[in-house]
């Protein structure tokens, strides 16, 4: 009884310190005590039952029916479950279904590649998701607009001031005031296309993920501090008897960042009610289309490039509309069978050649790549080198004529190549036939991956498969198979934290580190 | 069942027992671990430091792509190798070779041993088979494999043990020489993956220098798991 009382007090106390949501409907009248949140009810409210989960099982018989099968709530795998090759195929199949569902037109037309643009292109469903800066980069930790739909006024104030009237529905905003918009992870360097221009990167989140951040005030450092304090009264102590932190017994305990899961548990007695989409993060990479690029080969977005003014005031802020072509696409999806999330990554088919094909002189000089010049001698164009400094995104094209010379270090497996052929075949004559799956990383230890609090496990990453995975446009300079140094979605995101001090694990997303 | 584990330093790092296990009713494999784990924490750490310095140059193998599962004879050979390894390390086969094993370090190790010591390794597997036919008692099997009257097999067994625990390869002759002369045996890092998969770290509830799978801030928390959760099959009471 005392335990319950302490928790209630801690929640009430934290609420006093937290920044309240801006919706007046959620704010208690002055002088009254806000109700204690029932976290489970809250989770179900922000991650509601999804009646149309795509439960298509993996098959080599890929047909056009897959084009309208919808968004998977979770991978639907088939036996043998001890065969890692079979399971990898299942996850890769799920990745393609997810890619198709997310890239269907946002306007209600439910078939990918049937939009009004060249190659049936259109603004996609995921481009209606919430952009990271609209949630995490608002001045003074201000709460984001509670509407999920993107609104020009919800952008950070300086961007809204300069660009607000130019931002159209579905337009992405390239926030060059944020370094990770033009620089690779760990600030390892920008990626320069064959026209000499920077590639850009955007991060978005779906509604369950956004609602979780909003409802728990995780968009600001103060909100994160309050969220953490809720945890410290009764859950934070280590329980030697159970040999795990007390909070591990309840993943919905206050203070533990635990984003909603996707679920399609048909074994549950209430399986019809247990289908949920869960949290989805998107990170997409783009190139600026030039005169030598064929826009009909790319999914495009008429984006707004916001460049802040220089610190000395000599260069004013600018806001320019440009047509960008998508060259890379990450999907992170948290599911109840993969608390380390499932990580799918796609690329434009003409991004780069495989290094082994370069080594074996299989690349024709006539082939045009987005980030590789086959006619440049390796001594003049060493592969996968970062550009010389400085890396000022406001100076374009990149000074000195530098172009990135990128190759794919880990080749695409034959299984994925076959699957790509099958799915690209049903996307023929659409812009989407120009994209391919690189691979899908998933936690391979089944029981381990189902634990709600991975941090209490001997290996909280649960043995990611494949061990390393990189997109040549998004982890360009960390390709390979060197532990720690080479890109692994789960191993890297396992280090993600909140932004308050002391920071705490943020459930495999770096989004919460952006709070201020 | 292991009740507790304590780590002690010892005057001679090559011969002292590192792990003092408090065993109530556990399988005899735990006793084998207690008797055969001959490395101190200090020695392990000093070796790890040396490994960091030599990791890139010390790789002995290229990745092995052949999968034992596709060939019944190779599968049986792998099973025997894992059986030997379980006896020598005290770590459950299901932990050494998870049902889903994307890193597949066992294939790297089996390939290395087969290539390095083909004849003696065959003899080791033969002794394992013969011993197991007489008795399934892991303590008895372990004693046979480490029987000093057949030193080539004995020291190869110790090399295999050290390979699993440290992710490095000691030539059996070097181990034998080191024991007789007191010198420090040479070693080579098997691969970057072997460096991260060395079992000494999980047994010690630690991680190799420069690589950790644990979350930010773990260093100010108690170790997140019990030893048996790392080395025994999942669900073992």
XYZ file of C-alpha atoms in Angstrom:
753
model
C 0.000 0.000 0.000
C 2.822 2.337 0.911
C 4.445 1.545 -2.413
C 1.368 2.630 -4.345
C 1.140 5.807 -2.320
C 4.749 6.690 -3.066
C 4.281 6.201 -6.776
C 1.198 8.373 -6.782
C 3.002 11.109 -4.894
C 5.931 10.935 -7.265
C 3.710 11.323 -10.296
C 1.866 14.238 -8.789
C 5.090 15.862 -7.773
C 6.576 15.430 -11.185
C 3.540 16.858 -12.880
C 4.051 20.092 -10.975
C 7.546 20.399 -12.394
C 6.765 19.286 -15.908
C 5.839 21.503 -18.782
C 2.197 20.789 -19.332
C 0.854 19.985 -22.787
C -0.366 23.076 -24.554
C -3.847 21.751 -25.145
C -6.084 23.480 -22.636
C -8.322 20.440 -22.635
C -5.501 18.467 -21.060
C -4.679 21.070 -18.461
C -6.466 20.849 -15.113
C -8.329 23.910 -13.900
C -6.240 26.181 -11.751
C -6.037 25.028 -8.156
C -7.127 21.457 -8.782
C -4.956 18.353 -8.645
C -4.235 16.725 -12.005
C -5.403 13.130 -12.178
C -2.827 10.388 -11.863
C -2.225 8.911 -15.282
C -3.020 5.284 -15.887
C -0.039 4.554 -18.087
C -1.450 1.400 -19.640
C -4.619 3.191 -20.658
C -2.494 5.984 -21.987
C -0.383 3.621 -24.079
C -3.448 1.994 -25.623
C -4.863 5.415 -26.408
C -1.798 6.510 -28.337
C -1.254 3.112 -29.950
C -4.815 2.077 -30.787
C -6.048 -1.189 -32.197
C -5.280 -1.452 -35.910
C -7.961 -3.463 -37.710
C -6.027 -3.671 -40.982
C -2.648 -5.102 -40.068
C -0.846 -6.556 -43.033
C -0.237 -10.152 -41.956
C 0.994 -11.439 -45.310
C 3.384 -14.316 -44.778
C 6.706 -14.449 -46.540
C 6.621 -15.974 -49.998
C 8.673 -15.997 -53.156
C 5.425 -15.614 -55.068
C 5.382 -11.838 -55.076
C 2.307 -10.490 -56.844
C 0.589 -7.161 -57.343
C -1.654 -8.054 -54.400
C 1.287 -7.018 -52.261
C 0.906 -3.462 -53.526
C -2.269 -2.920 -51.535
C -1.725 -5.249 -48.617
C -1.120 -2.439 -46.134
C 1.290 -1.700 -43.325
C 2.515 -4.678 -41.276
C 1.987 -4.279 -37.531
C 4.919 -6.641 -37.061
C 6.801 -9.162 -39.210
C 4.741 -12.287 -39.848
C 7.248 -15.124 -39.895
C 6.880 -18.769 -40.775
C 8.805 -21.886 -39.716
C 11.493 -23.086 -39.511
C 12.206 -20.667 -36.697
C 15.666 -22.045 -35.994
C 16.836 -21.287 -39.536
C 18.354 -17.836 -39.546
C 18.367 -17.679 -43.348
C 14.634 -18.376 -43.446
C 13.972 -15.782 -40.768
C 16.129 -13.210 -42.509
C 14.033 -13.743 -45.617
C 10.896 -13.208 -43.529
C 12.190 -9.932 -42.159
C 13.299 -8.787 -45.607
C 9.863 -9.618 -46.977
C 8.302 -7.595 -44.164
C 10.634 -4.699 -45.074
C 9.374 -4.579 -48.627
C 5.724 -4.679 -47.483
C 6.465 -1.826 -45.106
C 8.279 0.189 -47.765
C 5.342 -0.159 -50.136
C 2.772 0.762 -47.491
C 4.661 3.813 -46.296
C 5.224 5.051 -49.824
C 1.627 4.825 -50.957
C 0.133 8.203 -51.821
C -0.944 10.306 -48.890
C -4.008 11.579 -50.689
C -6.107 8.469 -50.132
C -5.181 6.744 -53.368
C -4.212 3.425 -51.909
C -1.907 2.025 -54.576
C 1.771 2.860 -54.673
C 2.893 4.387 -57.956
C -0.537 5.749 -58.898
C 0.092 9.341 -57.947
C -0.122 12.363 -60.250
C 3.634 12.820 -60.682
C 6.093 11.264 -63.102
C 6.214 7.512 -62.630
C 3.077 7.705 -60.488
C 4.948 9.637 -57.849
C 3.165 11.555 -55.136
C 3.516 12.816 -51.609
C 3.671 9.673 -49.545
C 2.075 8.643 -46.283
C 5.285 8.896 -44.336
C 5.882 12.427 -45.572
C 2.814 13.324 -43.505
C 4.567 12.119 -40.376
C 5.976 14.588 -37.871
C 9.430 15.938 -38.660
C 11.869 15.794 -35.775
C 12.497 19.580 -35.588
C 8.754 20.217 -35.287
C 8.763 18.168 -32.084
C 12.187 18.512 -30.521
C 13.718 21.756 -31.748
C 11.153 24.290 -30.668
C 12.560 27.292 -28.790
C 12.943 26.999 -25.020
C 11.565 23.474 -25.000
C 8.148 24.667 -26.076
C 5.590 21.872 -26.541
C 4.915 20.853 -30.140
C 1.536 21.486 -31.664
C -0.700 18.613 -30.524
C -2.075 18.061 -34.013
C -0.249 15.242 -35.750
C -0.793 16.779 -39.156
C 2.163 18.919 -40.238
C 1.399 22.608 -40.006
C 3.654 25.411 -41.176
C 3.169 27.227 -37.894
C 4.485 24.273 -35.926
C 7.988 24.677 -37.282
C 10.668 26.212 -35.059
C 9.978 29.914 -34.867
C 12.923 31.189 -36.896
C 12.170 28.692 -39.659
C 8.473 29.550 -39.564
C 9.339 33.235 -39.693
C 11.444 32.869 -42.808
C 9.809 29.949 -44.551
C 6.309 29.622 -43.092
C 4.413 30.864 -46.084
C 6.441 28.740 -48.462
C 5.945 25.433 -46.685
C 3.268 23.476 -48.501
C 1.501 20.371 -47.298
C 3.864 17.453 -47.733
C 6.926 19.635 -48.219
C 9.834 18.556 -46.132
C 11.896 21.243 -44.471
C 15.659 20.804 -44.603
C 16.873 22.385 -41.388
C 20.481 23.290 -42.058
C 20.692 24.828 -38.600
C 20.804 21.213 -37.380
C 24.117 19.586 -38.287
C 22.749 16.077 -38.654
C 20.713 17.339 -41.604
C 23.855 17.470 -43.758
C 26.472 15.547 -41.754
C 26.698 11.797 -41.267
C 26.358 10.039 -37.879
C 29.136 10.869 -35.419
C 29.848 13.980 -37.501
C 31.909 11.801 -39.817
C 31.350 14.076 -42.817
C 28.892 15.176 -45.481
C 28.051 13.164 -48.568
C 28.582 15.034 -51.841
C 26.786 13.861 -54.972
C 28.222 13.761 -58.472
C 26.850 17.241 -59.132
C 28.891 18.545 -56.213
C 26.000 19.182 -53.826
C 25.384 18.008 -50.276
C 23.017 15.145 -49.590
C 20.402 15.986 -46.965
C 18.865 13.874 -44.220
C 15.478 14.123 -42.524
C 13.985 12.234 -39.578
C 10.278 11.735 -38.993
C 8.102 9.806 -36.539
C 4.653 8.293 -36.762
C 1.731 9.258 -34.563
C 2.129 6.689 -31.723
C 5.743 7.734 -31.314
C 4.862 11.436 -31.432
C 2.009 11.011 -28.939
C 4.273 9.150 -26.536
C 6.801 11.999 -26.622
C 4.097 14.632 -26.299
C 2.124 12.946 -23.520
C 5.236 12.326 -21.457
C 6.735 15.787 -22.049
C 9.861 14.207 -23.505
C 10.300 17.020 -26.040
C 12.185 19.157 -23.503
C 15.017 18.620 -21.044
C 12.818 19.779 -18.189
C 10.143 17.340 -19.224
C 12.696 14.547 -19.387
C 13.978 15.425 -15.928
C 10.463 15.246 -14.535
C 9.874 11.971 -16.346
C 13.023 10.515 -14.795
C 12.188 11.736 -11.284
C 8.981 9.774 -11.389
C 11.155 6.720 -11.606
C 13.430 7.397 -8.711
C 11.033 7.215 -5.776
C 10.289 3.544 -5.879
C 11.554 1.873 -9.005
C 15.159 2.829 -9.315
C 16.791 0.653 -6.686
C 18.494 -2.520 -7.660
C 16.870 -5.646 -6.329
C 19.602 -8.151 -5.582
C 17.099 -10.919 -4.875
C 15.558 -10.648 -8.298
C 18.938 -9.606 -9.668
C 17.393 -6.984 -11.838
C 16.297 -3.408 -11.392
C 12.885 -3.156 -9.795
C 11.639 -1.171 -12.720
C 12.365 -4.178 -14.924
C 9.285 -5.915 -13.562
C 7.014 -3.364 -15.154
C 7.953 -1.903 -18.521
C 5.097 0.558 -18.175
C 6.457 1.891 -14.925
C 6.794 5.648 -14.843
C 10.183 6.932 -15.855
C 11.164 4.131 -18.218
C 11.224 5.284 -21.810
C 9.271 2.549 -23.513
C 7.778 3.487 -26.860
C 4.609 1.685 -27.984
C 5.056 -1.643 -29.759
C 3.674 -2.962 -32.966
C 1.804 -6.171 -32.326
C -0.126 -8.834 -34.180
C -0.173 -11.540 -31.563
C -2.550 -14.145 -32.879
C -1.788 -16.369 -29.899
C -3.340 -13.861 -27.567
C -6.880 -14.680 -26.437
C -7.756 -11.148 -27.389
C -5.734 -11.194 -30.582
C -8.314 -9.267 -32.523
C -7.799 -6.390 -30.144
C -4.073 -6.762 -29.847
C -3.124 -5.573 -33.304
C -1.258 -2.294 -33.137
C 1.149 -0.442 -35.392
C 3.502 0.778 -32.685
C 6.309 3.269 -33.086
C 7.919 3.924 -36.450
C 10.860 6.211 -37.183
C 11.910 7.214 -40.671
C 15.232 8.623 -41.768
C 15.479 9.526 -45.433
C 18.379 10.830 -47.488
C 18.004 13.105 -50.493
C 20.052 14.554 -53.297
C 19.414 17.830 -55.060
C 18.347 16.998 -58.578
C 20.436 18.687 -61.238
C 20.152 19.062 -65.003
C 21.803 15.684 -65.588
C 19.431 13.843 -63.239
C 16.209 12.293 -64.506
C 13.486 13.286 -62.005
C 11.278 10.446 -63.235
C 13.758 8.003 -61.718
C 13.419 9.399 -58.195
C 10.730 9.856 -55.640
C 10.840 13.642 -55.318
C 9.849 16.223 -52.762
C 9.618 19.948 -53.339
C 11.442 20.747 -50.148
C 12.257 23.971 -48.375
C 15.947 24.408 -47.636
C 16.347 26.652 -44.615
C 19.855 28.062 -44.145
C 20.323 30.135 -40.999
C 22.038 33.471 -41.228
C 25.730 33.661 -40.415
C 26.701 34.464 -36.849
C 28.366 37.733 -37.865
C 25.244 38.904 -39.651
C 26.909 39.225 -43.035
C 24.778 36.499 -44.575
C 21.041 36.540 -43.992
C 18.929 33.457 -43.433
C 17.539 32.014 -46.627
C 14.678 29.808 -47.508
C 14.792 28.174 -50.918
C 12.494 25.617 -52.527
C 14.310 22.806 -54.289
C 13.341 19.511 -55.846
C 15.043 16.691 -54.012
C 15.279 13.070 -55.096
C 15.158 10.347 -52.473
C 18.306 8.205 -52.388
C 18.055 6.401 -49.033
C 15.309 5.302 -46.674
C 15.568 3.889 -43.164
C 12.609 2.446 -41.293
C 12.821 1.660 -37.570
C 9.779 -0.164 -36.193
C 9.391 -1.265 -32.589
C 7.407 -4.477 -32.183
C 6.544 -6.753 -29.298
C 8.882 -9.411 -30.703
C 11.736 -6.969 -31.259
C 12.175 -4.516 -28.425
C 15.448 -3.543 -30.107
C 13.255 -2.500 -33.080
C 13.368 -3.886 -36.625
C 15.582 -1.855 -38.953
C 14.943 -1.843 -42.690
C 17.018 0.136 -45.131
C 16.480 0.917 -48.807
C 18.468 2.763 -51.428
C 18.164 4.137 -54.905
C 19.480 1.478 -57.284
C 21.939 3.863 -58.916
C 23.613 5.154 -55.777
C 26.927 3.306 -55.815
C 28.600 0.143 -57.134
C 29.654 -2.741 -54.908
C 33.329 -2.601 -54.014
C 33.887 -6.176 -55.208
C 32.478 -5.236 -58.619
C 34.892 -2.317 -58.759
C 37.764 -4.593 -57.765
C 36.834 -7.037 -60.513
C 36.490 -4.248 -63.095
C 32.832 -5.043 -63.675
C 31.694 -1.431 -63.662
C 31.261 0.173 -67.042
C 32.513 3.677 -67.504
C 29.137 4.505 -68.999
C 27.225 3.663 -65.840
C 25.984 6.725 -64.013
C 25.838 6.621 -60.242
C 24.592 9.212 -57.788
C 27.703 9.008 -55.614
C 30.409 7.345 -57.726
C 32.280 8.245 -60.864
C 33.456 5.115 -62.716
C 35.763 7.153 -64.920
C 37.809 8.551 -62.075
C 41.075 6.799 -61.318
C 41.174 5.287 -57.793
C 44.376 7.187 -57.057
C 42.557 10.444 -57.732
C 39.236 9.339 -56.266
C 39.897 7.040 -53.312
C 36.768 5.231 -52.219
C 34.758 6.229 -49.169
C 36.892 9.181 -48.152
C 35.341 12.090 -46.330
C 35.443 15.505 -48.027
C 38.110 17.995 -47.024
C 37.069 20.541 -44.422
C 35.393 22.957 -43.977
C 31.946 21.396 -44.312
C 29.787 24.478 -44.641
C 26.389 23.527 -46.094
C 25.782 27.144 -47.040
C 28.626 26.971 -49.552
C 27.310 24.988 -52.493
C 28.438 23.353 -54.681
C 31.179 21.898 -52.540
C 34.383 23.949 -53.008
C 37.257 22.618 -55.089
C 35.106 20.384 -57.254
C 35.035 17.588 -54.682
C 32.678 14.665 -55.393
C 32.180 11.698 -53.063
C 33.448 8.414 -54.477
C 31.403 5.870 -52.572
C 31.266 2.087 -52.901
C 29.207 -0.528 -51.093
C 31.552 -2.398 -48.768
C 29.240 -5.241 -47.713
C 27.536 -6.654 -50.817
C 23.814 -7.284 -50.976
C 23.094 -10.960 -50.382
C 21.762 -13.139 -53.215
C 18.567 -13.709 -51.213
C 17.893 -9.976 -50.948
C 18.838 -9.471 -54.594
C 16.243 -12.062 -55.620
C 13.616 -10.468 -53.424
C 14.447 -7.067 -54.863
C 13.960 -8.403 -58.381
C 10.555 -9.784 -57.450
C 9.291 -6.603 -55.820
C 10.798 -4.260 -58.393
C 9.015 -6.327 -61.046
C 5.603 -5.529 -59.560
C 6.634 -1.879 -59.379
C 7.654 -1.697 -63.037
C 6.855 1.590 -64.757
C 6.598 3.403 -61.472
C 9.214 5.564 -59.854
C 9.480 2.936 -57.105
C 11.142 0.366 -59.341
C 14.292 2.423 -58.803
C 14.609 1.430 -55.153
C 16.015 -1.680 -53.558
C 16.265 -3.222 -50.118
C 19.781 -3.378 -48.677
C 18.860 -5.574 -45.727
C 16.906 -5.781 -42.486
C 18.528 -5.942 -39.073
C 16.608 -7.655 -36.279
C 17.413 -9.070 -32.825
C 17.981 -12.759 -33.448
C 17.643 -14.152 -29.909
C 13.915 -14.678 -29.659
C 13.314 -14.838 -25.911
C 15.840 -12.076 -25.349
C 14.170 -9.776 -27.884
C 10.786 -10.173 -26.228
C 12.028 -8.814 -22.903
C 10.514 -5.404 -22.388
C 13.570 -3.965 -20.636
C 16.623 -5.009 -22.688
C 19.071 -3.215 -20.402
C 18.849 -6.037 -17.861
C 20.090 -8.692 -20.289
C 23.644 -10.036 -20.701
C 23.449 -8.806 -24.284
C 20.791 -6.107 -24.533
C 21.176 -6.048 -28.299
C 20.045 -9.709 -28.483
C 22.546 -10.632 -31.234
C 21.546 -8.450 -34.192
C 21.286 -10.182 -37.560
C 23.064 -9.291 -39.719
C 25.710 -8.058 -37.306
C 26.481 -5.022 -39.460
C 24.225 -3.033 -41.737
C 24.879 0.258 -43.476
C 23.130 2.383 -46.059
C 25.700 3.960 -48.371
C 23.941 7.332 -48.124
C 23.187 7.309 -44.404
C 26.165 5.477 -42.864
C 28.529 6.170 -45.715
C 31.739 6.333 -43.739
C 31.024 3.574 -41.232
C 30.510 0.636 -43.560
C 32.358 -2.589 -42.803
C 32.602 -5.281 -40.161
C 34.800 -3.839 -37.441
C 33.186 -4.065 -34.001
C 31.970 -0.723 -32.706
C 33.444 1.217 -35.634
C 31.156 -0.236 -38.290
C 27.483 0.515 -38.581
C 25.046 -1.672 -36.677
C 21.599 -0.151 -36.218
C 20.778 -1.928 -32.959
C 24.231 -1.734 -31.397
C 24.469 1.987 -32.154
C 20.929 2.901 -31.119
C 21.355 0.840 -27.955
C 23.534 3.704 -26.741
C 20.860 6.332 -27.305
C 19.814 8.379 -24.310
C 17.679 11.224 -23.170
C 19.262 14.671 -22.964
C 18.903 15.519 -19.284
C 21.697 14.802 -16.787
C 22.226 12.088 -15.837
C 20.980 10.757 -19.142
C 19.037 7.511 -19.235
C 18.405 4.999 -22.030
C 15.885 6.305 -24.536
C 14.647 3.038 -26.053
C 16.837 2.877 -29.156
C 16.127 6.357 -30.481
C 18.387 9.387 -30.653
C 15.392 11.656 -31.130
C 15.175 12.416 -27.411
C 18.786 13.644 -27.405
C 17.645 16.623 -29.452
C 15.614 18.086 -26.589
C 16.649 21.412 -25.188
C 23.347 -24.138 -9.429
C 25.967 -21.468 -8.966
C 25.240 -19.494 -5.837
C 27.949 -16.917 -6.102
C 31.076 -16.038 -7.975
C 34.073 -14.202 -6.697
C 37.103 -13.157 -8.649
C 40.478 -13.358 -6.999
C 43.941 -12.411 -8.012
C 46.664 -14.955 -7.543
C 50.432 -14.826 -7.382
C 50.952 -16.850 -10.528
C 48.563 -15.874 -13.289
C 49.239 -18.967 -15.351
C 48.360 -21.528 -12.748
C 45.986 -19.984 -10.252
C 42.236 -20.406 -10.335
C 40.455 -17.208 -11.157
C 36.841 -17.991 -10.504
C 35.813 -19.283 -7.146
C 32.398 -20.695 -7.703
C 30.080 -21.527 -4.880
C 28.273 -24.543 -6.256
C 25.401 -26.189 -4.426
C 23.964 -28.810 -6.738
C 25.020 -27.819 -10.204
C 26.198 -29.983 -13.061
C 29.733 -31.189 -12.968
C 30.594 -28.941 -15.839
C 30.745 -26.146 -13.291
C 33.438 -28.056 -11.437
C 35.351 -28.448 -14.634
C 35.127 -24.729 -15.064
C 36.430 -24.235 -11.579
C 39.291 -26.605 -12.102
C 40.312 -25.631 -15.569
C 39.790 -21.900 -15.775
C 43.396 -20.924 -15.254
C 43.609 -17.237 -15.746
C 43.297 -14.381 -13.337
C 41.302 -11.264 -13.887
C 44.470 -9.201 -13.841
C 46.047 -11.481 -16.410
C 42.949 -11.381 -18.567
C 42.875 -7.618 -18.481
C 46.559 -7.309 -19.248
C 46.093 -9.649 -22.183
C 43.129 -7.668 -23.350
C 45.209 -4.526 -23.316
C 47.798 -6.263 -25.418
C 45.064 -7.500 -27.713
C 43.864 -3.977 -28.342
C 47.302 -3.080 -29.545
C 47.483 -5.972 -31.911
C 43.880 -6.500 -32.935
C 44.096 -5.369 -36.512
C 47.338 -7.094 -37.330
C 46.555 -10.191 -35.340
C 43.681 -11.519 -37.408
C 44.388 -15.106 -38.385
C 41.364 -15.979 -40.426
C 39.234 -14.838 -43.243
C 35.495 -15.210 -42.635
C 34.375 -18.801 -43.071
C 31.201 -18.995 -45.104
C 30.678 -22.740 -45.293
C 27.861 -23.774 -43.037
C 28.095 -27.048 -41.184
C 24.318 -27.364 -41.190
C 24.299 -28.188 -44.884
C 26.469 -31.289 -44.519
C 25.593 -34.101 -42.049
C 29.243 -35.062 -41.524
C 30.248 -31.470 -40.935
C 27.273 -31.017 -38.630
C 28.335 -34.032 -36.556
C 31.862 -32.709 -36.415
C 30.604 -29.339 -35.210
C 28.482 -31.049 -32.564
C 31.537 -32.918 -31.301
C 33.551 -29.711 -31.229
C 30.806 -27.996 -29.257
C 30.624 -30.972 -26.911
C 34.348 -30.725 -26.279
C 34.047 -26.974 -25.831
C 31.227 -27.289 -23.304
C 33.275 -29.724 -21.256
C 36.329 -27.509 -21.339
C 34.643 -24.176 -20.678
C 31.701 -25.082 -18.479
C 29.484 -22.990 -20.715
C 26.313 -24.513 -22.098
C 26.385 -25.512 -25.776
C 23.259 -23.459 -26.367
C 25.198 -20.422 -25.203
C 28.287 -21.262 -27.235
C 26.115 -21.941 -30.266
C 22.736 -20.193 -30.042
C 19.931 -21.582 -32.152
C 20.146 -18.404 -34.208
C 23.753 -17.407 -34.457
C 24.509 -14.489 -36.787
C 28.078 -14.094 -35.564
C 28.825 -17.831 -35.832
C 32.103 -17.646 -33.976
C 32.044 -21.420 -33.489
C 32.693 -21.961 -37.194
C 35.637 -19.588 -37.048
C 37.066 -21.499 -34.105
C 36.457 -24.956 -35.549
C 38.077 -23.949 -38.817
C 41.074 -22.534 -37.026
C 41.653 -25.598 -34.872
C 41.156 -27.939 -37.812
C 43.636 -26.014 -39.916
C 46.191 -25.488 -37.168
C 46.284 -28.921 -35.595
C 44.468 -31.387 -37.881
C 45.975 -34.584 -36.519
C 45.951 -33.787 -32.820
C 42.465 -32.343 -33.091
C 41.223 -35.598 -34.589
C 42.772 -37.412 -31.637
C 41.070 -34.979 -29.250
C 37.683 -35.627 -30.835
C 38.370 -39.347 -30.733
C 39.159 -39.207 -27.024
C 36.022 -37.188 -26.442
C 33.930 -39.801 -28.240
C 35.561 -42.692 -26.422
C 35.224 -41.044 -23.047
C 31.634 -40.115 -23.586
C 30.839 -43.698 -24.566
C 32.177 -44.862 -21.225
C 30.478 -42.236 -19.106
C 28.541 -39.030 -19.755
C 30.094 -37.524 -16.635
C 31.613 -34.225 -17.831
C 34.164 -34.281 -15.043
C 35.462 -37.642 -16.186
C 35.481 -36.586 -19.833
C 37.302 -33.379 -18.947
C 39.921 -35.301 -17.015
C 40.520 -37.530 -20.030
C 40.915 -34.599 -22.395
C 43.329 -32.863 -20.027
C 45.259 -36.025 -19.180
C 48.919 -34.887 -19.021
C 50.143 -38.285 -20.159
C 49.111 -37.259 -23.672
C 50.521 -33.715 -23.715
C 49.708 -32.797 -27.316
C 46.023 -33.434 -26.731
C 46.117 -31.855 -23.283
C 47.658 -28.603 -24.456
C 45.442 -28.413 -27.529
C 42.486 -28.741 -25.173
C 43.859 -25.841 -23.164
C 44.324 -23.796 -26.330
C 40.676 -24.413 -27.199
C 39.631 -23.417 -23.712
C 41.589 -20.181 -23.922
C 40.271 -19.542 -27.411
C 36.677 -19.534 -26.180
C 37.447 -17.448 -23.110
C 39.903 -14.939 -24.560
C 39.195 -14.931 -28.291
C 42.883 -15.485 -28.972
C 44.954 -18.419 -30.147
C 47.837 -19.845 -28.180
C 49.939 -22.478 -29.898
C 49.775 -25.577 -27.670
C 53.560 -25.888 -27.713
C 53.854 -22.328 -26.429
C 51.532 -23.127 -23.549
C 53.585 -26.189 -22.713
C 56.821 -24.253 -22.886
C 55.406 -21.442 -20.790
C 54.381 -23.845 -18.087
C 57.820 -25.388 -17.912
C 59.863 -22.212 -18.194
C 57.601 -19.586 -16.644
C 57.713 -17.499 -19.801
C 54.699 -15.695 -21.222
C 53.229 -17.549 -24.189
C 52.656 -15.700 -27.436
C 49.164 -15.328 -28.748
C 47.309 -13.967 -31.768
C 43.902 -12.350 -31.901
C 41.691 -14.603 -33.991
C 39.439 -11.909 -35.458
C 37.667 -8.694 -34.461
C 34.536 -10.739 -33.788
C 36.487 -13.119 -31.554
C 37.770 -10.152 -29.595
C 34.219 -9.079 -28.794
C 32.917 -12.592 -28.205
C 35.534 -13.686 -25.657
C 33.639 -15.375 -22.832
C 35.847 -13.987 -20.103
C 33.915 -10.757 -20.324
C 30.502 -12.239 -19.807
C 31.734 -14.478 -17.025
C 33.258 -11.455 -15.317
C 30.147 -9.388 -16.122
C 32.397 -6.940 -17.906
C 33.227 -6.085 -21.506
C 36.359 -5.853 -23.647
C 38.126 -2.554 -23.850
C 36.611 -0.372 -26.519
C 33.484 -2.441 -27.065
C 30.314 -2.811 -25.050
C 26.781 -3.914 -25.824
C 25.453 -2.285 -22.669
C 23.535 0.927 -22.513
C 24.898 4.341 -21.665
C 25.456 4.718 -17.943
C 25.841 1.015 -17.161
C 29.103 1.791 -15.367
C 27.362 3.265 -12.379
C 24.927 0.397 -12.027
C 25.348 -3.084 -10.620
C 25.969 -5.782 -13.247
C 22.627 -6.378 -14.930
C 22.584 -10.166 -14.850
C 23.644 -13.244 -12.939
C 26.497 -15.404 -14.163
C 24.246 -18.392 -14.797
C 22.086 -16.233 -17.054
C 25.103 -15.893 -19.287
C 26.483 -19.428 -19.308
C 23.593 -21.828 -18.631
C 20.665 -22.538 -20.970
C 17.892 -19.976 -20.808
C 15.269 -20.968 -18.254
C 17.638 -23.058 -16.128
C 16.374 -22.805 -12.546
